[in-house]
Short mmCIF file of C-alpha atoms and ligand atoms in Angstrom, two decimals:
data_model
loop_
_atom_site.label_atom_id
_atom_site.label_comp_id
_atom_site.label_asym_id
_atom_site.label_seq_id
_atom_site.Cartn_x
_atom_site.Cartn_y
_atom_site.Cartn_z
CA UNK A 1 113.78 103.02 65.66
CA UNK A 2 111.48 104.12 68.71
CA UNK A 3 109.42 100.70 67.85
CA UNK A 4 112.22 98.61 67.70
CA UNK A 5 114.07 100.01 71.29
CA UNK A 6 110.48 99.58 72.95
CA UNK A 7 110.71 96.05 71.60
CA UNK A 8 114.02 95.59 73.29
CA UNK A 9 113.31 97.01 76.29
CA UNK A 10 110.15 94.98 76.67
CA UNK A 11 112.44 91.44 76.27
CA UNK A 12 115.11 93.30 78.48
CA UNK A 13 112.30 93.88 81.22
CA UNK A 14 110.60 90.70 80.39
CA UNK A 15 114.02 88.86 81.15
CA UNK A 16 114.33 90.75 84.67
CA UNK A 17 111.56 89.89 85.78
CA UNK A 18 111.75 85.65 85.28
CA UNK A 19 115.42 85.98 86.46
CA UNK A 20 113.63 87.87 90.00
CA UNK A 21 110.56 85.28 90.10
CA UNK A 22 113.31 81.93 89.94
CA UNK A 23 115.34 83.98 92.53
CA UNK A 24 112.48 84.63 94.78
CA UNK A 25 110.81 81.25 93.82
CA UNK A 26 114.38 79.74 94.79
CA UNK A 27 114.69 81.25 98.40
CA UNK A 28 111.03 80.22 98.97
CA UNK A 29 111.75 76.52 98.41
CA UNK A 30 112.87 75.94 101.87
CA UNK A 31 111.94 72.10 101.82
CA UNK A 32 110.23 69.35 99.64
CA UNK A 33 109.49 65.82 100.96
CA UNK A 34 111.90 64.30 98.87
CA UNK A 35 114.75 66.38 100.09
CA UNK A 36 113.74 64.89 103.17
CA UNK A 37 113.68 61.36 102.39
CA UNK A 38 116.92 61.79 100.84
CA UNK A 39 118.59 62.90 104.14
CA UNK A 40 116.76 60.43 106.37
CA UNK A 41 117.66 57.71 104.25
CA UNK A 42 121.05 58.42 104.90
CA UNK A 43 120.66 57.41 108.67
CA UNK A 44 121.07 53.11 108.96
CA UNK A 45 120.91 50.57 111.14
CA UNK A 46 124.69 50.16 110.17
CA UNK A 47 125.92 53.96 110.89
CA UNK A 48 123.74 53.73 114.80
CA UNK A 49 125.42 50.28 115.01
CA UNK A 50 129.10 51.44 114.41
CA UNK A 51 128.44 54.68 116.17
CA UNK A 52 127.48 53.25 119.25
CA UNK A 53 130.00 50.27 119.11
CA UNK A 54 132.71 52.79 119.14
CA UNK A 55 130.66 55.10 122.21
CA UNK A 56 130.79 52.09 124.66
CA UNK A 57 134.14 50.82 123.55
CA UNK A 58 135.53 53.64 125.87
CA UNK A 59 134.40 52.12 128.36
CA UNK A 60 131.58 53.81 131.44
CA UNK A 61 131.20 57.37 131.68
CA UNK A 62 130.86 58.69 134.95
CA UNK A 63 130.42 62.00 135.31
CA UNK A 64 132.26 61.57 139.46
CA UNK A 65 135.43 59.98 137.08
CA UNK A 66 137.78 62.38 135.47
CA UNK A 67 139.43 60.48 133.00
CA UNK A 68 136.01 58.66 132.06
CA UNK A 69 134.63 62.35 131.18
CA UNK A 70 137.52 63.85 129.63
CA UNK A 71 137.94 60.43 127.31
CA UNK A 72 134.32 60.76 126.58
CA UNK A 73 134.34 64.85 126.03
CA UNK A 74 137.80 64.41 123.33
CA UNK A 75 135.99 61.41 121.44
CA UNK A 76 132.83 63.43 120.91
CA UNK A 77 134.87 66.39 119.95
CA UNK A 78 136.79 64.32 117.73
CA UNK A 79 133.56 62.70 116.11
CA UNK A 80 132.19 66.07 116.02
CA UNK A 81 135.46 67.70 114.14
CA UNK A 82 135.62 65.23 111.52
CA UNK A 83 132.51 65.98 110.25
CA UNK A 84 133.32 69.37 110.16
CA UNK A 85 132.07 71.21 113.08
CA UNK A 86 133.67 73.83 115.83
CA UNK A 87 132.29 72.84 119.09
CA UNK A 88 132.50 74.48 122.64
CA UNK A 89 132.82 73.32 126.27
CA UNK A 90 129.98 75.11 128.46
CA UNK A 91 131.09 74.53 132.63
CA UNK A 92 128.60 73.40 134.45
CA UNK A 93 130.72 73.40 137.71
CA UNK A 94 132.04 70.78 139.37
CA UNK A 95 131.09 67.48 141.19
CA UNK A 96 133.22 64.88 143.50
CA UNK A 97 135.88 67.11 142.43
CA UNK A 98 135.46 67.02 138.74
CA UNK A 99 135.12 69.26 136.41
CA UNK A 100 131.70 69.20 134.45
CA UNK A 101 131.17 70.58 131.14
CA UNK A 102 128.35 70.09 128.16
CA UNK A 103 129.50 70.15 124.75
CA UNK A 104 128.14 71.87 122.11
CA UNK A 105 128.28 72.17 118.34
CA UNK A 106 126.13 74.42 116.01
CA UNK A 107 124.83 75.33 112.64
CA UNK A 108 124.21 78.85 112.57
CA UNK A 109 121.30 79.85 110.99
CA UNK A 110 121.01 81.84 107.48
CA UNK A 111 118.05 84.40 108.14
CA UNK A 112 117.22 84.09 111.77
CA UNK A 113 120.70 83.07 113.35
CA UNK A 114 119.90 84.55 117.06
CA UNK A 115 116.26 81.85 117.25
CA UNK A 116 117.61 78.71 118.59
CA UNK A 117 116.58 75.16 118.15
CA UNK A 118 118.06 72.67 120.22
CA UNK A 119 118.49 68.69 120.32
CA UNK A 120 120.31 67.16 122.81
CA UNK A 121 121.46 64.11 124.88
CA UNK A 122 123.26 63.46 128.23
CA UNK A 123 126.81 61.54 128.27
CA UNK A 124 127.23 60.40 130.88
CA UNK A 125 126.51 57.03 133.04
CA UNK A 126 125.73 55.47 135.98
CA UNK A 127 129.39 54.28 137.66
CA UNK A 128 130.94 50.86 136.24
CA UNK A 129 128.29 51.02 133.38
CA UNK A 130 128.63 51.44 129.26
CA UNK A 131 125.09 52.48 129.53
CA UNK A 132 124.58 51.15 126.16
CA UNK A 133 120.72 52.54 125.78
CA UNK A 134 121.20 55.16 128.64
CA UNK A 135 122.45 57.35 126.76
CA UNK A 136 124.36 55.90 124.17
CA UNK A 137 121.85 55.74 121.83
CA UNK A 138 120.63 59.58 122.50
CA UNK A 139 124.26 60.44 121.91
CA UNK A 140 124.67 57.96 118.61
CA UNK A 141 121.26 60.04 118.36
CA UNK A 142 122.47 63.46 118.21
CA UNK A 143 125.89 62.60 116.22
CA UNK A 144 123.79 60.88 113.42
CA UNK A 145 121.57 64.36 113.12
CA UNK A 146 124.59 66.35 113.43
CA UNK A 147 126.49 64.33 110.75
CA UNK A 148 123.36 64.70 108.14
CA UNK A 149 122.48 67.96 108.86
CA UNK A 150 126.01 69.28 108.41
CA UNK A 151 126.33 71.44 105.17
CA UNK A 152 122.60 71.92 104.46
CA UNK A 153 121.37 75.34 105.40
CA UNK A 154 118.88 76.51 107.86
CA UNK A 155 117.17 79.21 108.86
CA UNK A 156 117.32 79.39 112.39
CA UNK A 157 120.98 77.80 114.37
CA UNK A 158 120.85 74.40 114.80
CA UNK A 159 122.27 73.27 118.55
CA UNK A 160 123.63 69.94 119.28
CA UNK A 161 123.62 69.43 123.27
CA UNK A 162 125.55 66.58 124.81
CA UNK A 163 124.76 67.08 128.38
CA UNK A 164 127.07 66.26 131.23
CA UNK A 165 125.84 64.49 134.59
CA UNK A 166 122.08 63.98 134.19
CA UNK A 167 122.52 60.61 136.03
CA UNK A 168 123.82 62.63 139.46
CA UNK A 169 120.91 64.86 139.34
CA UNK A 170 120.61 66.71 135.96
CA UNK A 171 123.32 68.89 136.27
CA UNK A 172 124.38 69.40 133.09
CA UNK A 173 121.50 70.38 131.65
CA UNK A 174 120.38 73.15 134.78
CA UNK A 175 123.35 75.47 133.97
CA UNK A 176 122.60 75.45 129.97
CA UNK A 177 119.03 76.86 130.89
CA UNK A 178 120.84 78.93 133.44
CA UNK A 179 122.79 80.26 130.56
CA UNK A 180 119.82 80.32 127.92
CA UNK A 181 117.98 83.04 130.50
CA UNK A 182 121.24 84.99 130.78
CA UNK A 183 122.01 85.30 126.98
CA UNK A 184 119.59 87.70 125.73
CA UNK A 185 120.90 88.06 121.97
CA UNK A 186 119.56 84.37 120.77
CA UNK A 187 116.07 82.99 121.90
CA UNK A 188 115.88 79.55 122.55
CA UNK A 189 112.58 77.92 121.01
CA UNK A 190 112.94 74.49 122.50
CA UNK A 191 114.67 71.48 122.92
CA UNK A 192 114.33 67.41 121.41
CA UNK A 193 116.01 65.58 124.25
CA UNK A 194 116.51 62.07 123.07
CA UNK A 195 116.89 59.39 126.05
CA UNK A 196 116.99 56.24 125.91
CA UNK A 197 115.78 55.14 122.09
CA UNK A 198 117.48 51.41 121.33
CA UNK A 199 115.11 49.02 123.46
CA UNK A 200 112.32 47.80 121.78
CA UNK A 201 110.55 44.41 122.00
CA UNK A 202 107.18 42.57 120.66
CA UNK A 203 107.53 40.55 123.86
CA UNK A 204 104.04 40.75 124.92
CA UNK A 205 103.76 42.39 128.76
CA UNK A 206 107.16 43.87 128.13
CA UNK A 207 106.04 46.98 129.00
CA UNK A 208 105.02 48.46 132.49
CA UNK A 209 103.81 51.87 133.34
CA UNK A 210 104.02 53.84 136.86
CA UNK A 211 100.15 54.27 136.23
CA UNK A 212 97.71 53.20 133.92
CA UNK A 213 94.73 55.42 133.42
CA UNK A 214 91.97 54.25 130.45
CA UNK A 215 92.02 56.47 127.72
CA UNK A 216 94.01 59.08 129.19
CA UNK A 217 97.52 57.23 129.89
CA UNK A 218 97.65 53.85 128.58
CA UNK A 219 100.51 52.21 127.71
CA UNK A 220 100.57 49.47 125.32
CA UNK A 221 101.44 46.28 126.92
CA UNK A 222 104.38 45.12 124.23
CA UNK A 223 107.08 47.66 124.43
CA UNK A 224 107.81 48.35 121.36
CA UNK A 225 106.80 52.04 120.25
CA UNK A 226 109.16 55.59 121.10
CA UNK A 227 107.02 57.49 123.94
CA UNK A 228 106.88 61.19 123.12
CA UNK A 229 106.83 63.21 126.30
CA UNK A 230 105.81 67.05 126.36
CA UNK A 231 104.21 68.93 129.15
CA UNK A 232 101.42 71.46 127.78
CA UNK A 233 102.98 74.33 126.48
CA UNK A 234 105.44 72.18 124.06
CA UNK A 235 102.18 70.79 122.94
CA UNK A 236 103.51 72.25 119.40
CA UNK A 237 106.42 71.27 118.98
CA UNK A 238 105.16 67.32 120.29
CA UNK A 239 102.66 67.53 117.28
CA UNK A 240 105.59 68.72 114.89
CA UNK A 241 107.31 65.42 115.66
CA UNK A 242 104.40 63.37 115.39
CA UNK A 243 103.41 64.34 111.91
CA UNK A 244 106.60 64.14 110.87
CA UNK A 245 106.17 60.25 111.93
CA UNK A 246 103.57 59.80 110.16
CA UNK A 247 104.84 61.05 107.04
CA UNK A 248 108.27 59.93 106.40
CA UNK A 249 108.37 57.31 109.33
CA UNK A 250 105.16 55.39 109.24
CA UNK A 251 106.12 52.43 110.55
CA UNK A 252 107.39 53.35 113.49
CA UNK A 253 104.29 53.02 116.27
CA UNK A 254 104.99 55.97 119.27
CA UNK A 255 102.61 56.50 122.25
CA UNK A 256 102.04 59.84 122.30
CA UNK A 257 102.32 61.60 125.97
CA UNK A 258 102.11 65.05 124.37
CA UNK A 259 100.94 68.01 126.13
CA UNK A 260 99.93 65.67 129.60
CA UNK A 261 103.66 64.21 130.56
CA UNK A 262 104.21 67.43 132.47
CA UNK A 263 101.70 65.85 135.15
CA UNK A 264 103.31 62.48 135.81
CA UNK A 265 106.78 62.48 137.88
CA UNK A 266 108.49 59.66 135.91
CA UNK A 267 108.41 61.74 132.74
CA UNK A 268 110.49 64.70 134.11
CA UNK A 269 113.11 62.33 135.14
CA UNK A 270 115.47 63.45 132.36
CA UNK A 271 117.15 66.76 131.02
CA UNK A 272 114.06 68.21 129.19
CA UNK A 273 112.22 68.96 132.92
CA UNK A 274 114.88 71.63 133.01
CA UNK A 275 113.25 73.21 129.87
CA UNK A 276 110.22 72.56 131.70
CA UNK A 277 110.92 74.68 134.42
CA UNK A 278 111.83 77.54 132.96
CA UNK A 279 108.85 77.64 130.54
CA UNK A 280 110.96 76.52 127.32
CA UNK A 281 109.51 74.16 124.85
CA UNK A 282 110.85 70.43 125.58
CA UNK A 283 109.87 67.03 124.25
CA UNK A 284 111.41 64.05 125.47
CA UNK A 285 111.76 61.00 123.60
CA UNK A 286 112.30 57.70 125.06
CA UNK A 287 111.74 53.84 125.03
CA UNK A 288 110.51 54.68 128.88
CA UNK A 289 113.70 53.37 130.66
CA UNK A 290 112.85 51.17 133.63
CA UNK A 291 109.50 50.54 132.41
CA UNK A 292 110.56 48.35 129.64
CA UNK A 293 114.76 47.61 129.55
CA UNK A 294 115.43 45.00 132.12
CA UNK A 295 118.75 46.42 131.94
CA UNK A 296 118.16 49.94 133.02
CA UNK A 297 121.51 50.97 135.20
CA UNK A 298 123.05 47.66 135.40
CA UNK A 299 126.12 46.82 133.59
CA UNK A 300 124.16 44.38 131.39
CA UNK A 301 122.59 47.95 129.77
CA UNK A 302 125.14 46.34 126.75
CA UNK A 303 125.50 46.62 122.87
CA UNK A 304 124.25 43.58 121.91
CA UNK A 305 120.21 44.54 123.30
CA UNK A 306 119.79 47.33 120.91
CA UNK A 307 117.35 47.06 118.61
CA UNK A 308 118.91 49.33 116.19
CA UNK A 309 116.19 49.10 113.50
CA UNK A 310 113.80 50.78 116.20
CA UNK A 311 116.72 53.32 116.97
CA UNK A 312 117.33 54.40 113.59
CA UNK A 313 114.00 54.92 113.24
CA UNK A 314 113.27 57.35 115.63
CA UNK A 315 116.71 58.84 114.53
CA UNK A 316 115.57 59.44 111.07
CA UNK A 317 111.95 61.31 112.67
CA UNK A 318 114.13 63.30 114.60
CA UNK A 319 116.18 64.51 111.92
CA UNK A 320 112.87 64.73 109.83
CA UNK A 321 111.50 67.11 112.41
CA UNK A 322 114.28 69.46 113.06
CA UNK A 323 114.32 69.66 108.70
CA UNK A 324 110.96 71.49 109.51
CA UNK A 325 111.27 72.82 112.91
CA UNK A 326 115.16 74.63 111.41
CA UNK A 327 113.17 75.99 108.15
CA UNK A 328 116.09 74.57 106.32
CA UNK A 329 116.66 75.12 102.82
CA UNK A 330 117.54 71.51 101.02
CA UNK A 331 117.64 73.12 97.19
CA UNK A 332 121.52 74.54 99.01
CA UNK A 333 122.75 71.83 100.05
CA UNK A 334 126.25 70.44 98.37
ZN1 ZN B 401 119.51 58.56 131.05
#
């Protein structure tokens, strides 16, 4: 009798213990490469292309225009309720009179909910223009993440910043990091600002640069690669998005201005020199603006010059990134 119990305890214990290694072994798999593929893949040329159709069909978006900002604010809400998220209006004062306010949407995270990762985009435009590239495309940008990402599970929250009035002076953006320093429950680790990712061209000389230094800063002369911006302390977080090209997004060529962007003034032109300033982690990605879209704030900045294989490229490295940067767990998701 004694023999046979010990027996049955052994299996019992035996038993136990795989049942606690596949439990631990299970909330250990955060992420495999093919759980990423699988989400990327679900970001097309199609989904940017109807996305951003819809963006500009509402016409400019200027943040000194009421009813332009308020129609822009309820269609991203809208957007952003159907796929299932509660979003939030942060005020960021006023200008000509009207009220300003970024929207935001979040996944909160499963183990470490108060460490923040951000990606954002500004709204608005310059007046009279559908700003098709500025910003449409970081908006179509952030939905597209937001709309894949929804209902996997990460470890740290997931923020999705649309920023109000960058165009009049980056606005928007200055009373979210005012807000970051206040809260001092949830740390911030950084911010993907996307700006400006639909023109691309093999044109050769289509691109320009403000300065062209050998080795150091030297843009290609065909404007056709996404320029990764990061002053020297987000050198990290520059590198995480660069591997993260190389591996799931190889074809897509990127200049990298990691770690030395914080020295030239073109490259804080955007929402990420914020970040900059107040020593948070901030890479900017962009197809350079002036320096390569003929169309940069004129009303010709129009649907129909998107490249939106380019676009949905750098979309899917995004969403690649903040897989690995937002420790998500894929082996969860529905
Ligand atoms: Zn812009």
């Amino acid at each position: 009798m004694l023999a046979k119990k010990t027996h049955w305890l052994l299996v019992t214990n035996t038993l136990l213990c795989f049942l606690l290694i596949c439990l631990c072994g299970c909330s250990t798999t955060r992420i495999s490469p093919a759980n990423v593929r699988e989400v990327i893949s679900r970001i097309t040329q199609k989904d940017c292309q109807g996305q951003l159709k819809k963006l500009v069909e509402l016409g400019p978006r200027f943040s000194g225009d009421a009813d332009q900002t308020e129609t822009t604010l309820s269609y991203l809400e809208n957007r952003l309720k159907t796929m299932g998220y509660t979003t939030y209006r942060e005020s960021a004062g006023q200008w000509l009179g009207v009220d300003q306010y970024n929207l935001m949407a979040e996944i909160r995270g499963s183990i470490s909910p108060e460490i923040v990762i951000e990606l954002g985009a500004h709204y608005d435009t310059v007046k009279n223009c559908v700003g098709a590239d500025d910003n449409g495309t970081g908006v179509v940008g952030v939905l597209e993440a937001a709309r894949v990402l929804k209902n996997a599970v990460p470890a740290k929250t997931v923020r999705f910043c649309f920023f109000a009035a960058e165009e009049i002076g980056i606005i928007g953006s200055r009373a979210h990091v005012d807000r970051i320093a206040e809260n001092k429950q949830t740390s911030v680790e950084g911010l993907i600002n996307l700006e400006m990712i639909g023109y691309s061209t093999n044109q050769p000389n289509s691109q320009n640069a403000p300065i062209r230094i050998p080795i150091l800063a030297s843009l290609p002369r065909e404007g056709n690669f996404i320029l990764v911006a990061g002053n020297f302390s987000s050198g990290d977080l520059g590198n995480r998005f660069e591997s993260n090209i190389r591996r799931f997004v190889p074809d897509l060529d990127f200049y990298s201005a990691n770690r030395i962007a914080g020295f030239f003034r073109d490259a804080a032109r955007s929402d990420h020199s914020n970040y900059w300033d107040s020593d948070i982690k901030s890479i900017m990605l962009t197809d350079t603006a002036n320096f390569r879209n003929p169309n940069y704030h004129q009303p010709s900045d129009t649907y129909d010059t998107i490249n939106f294989d380019f676009m949905s490229k750098v979309i899917q490295a995004t969403v690649a990134t903040m897989l690995e940067w937002g420790e998500f767990n894929l082996e969860h998701t529905p």
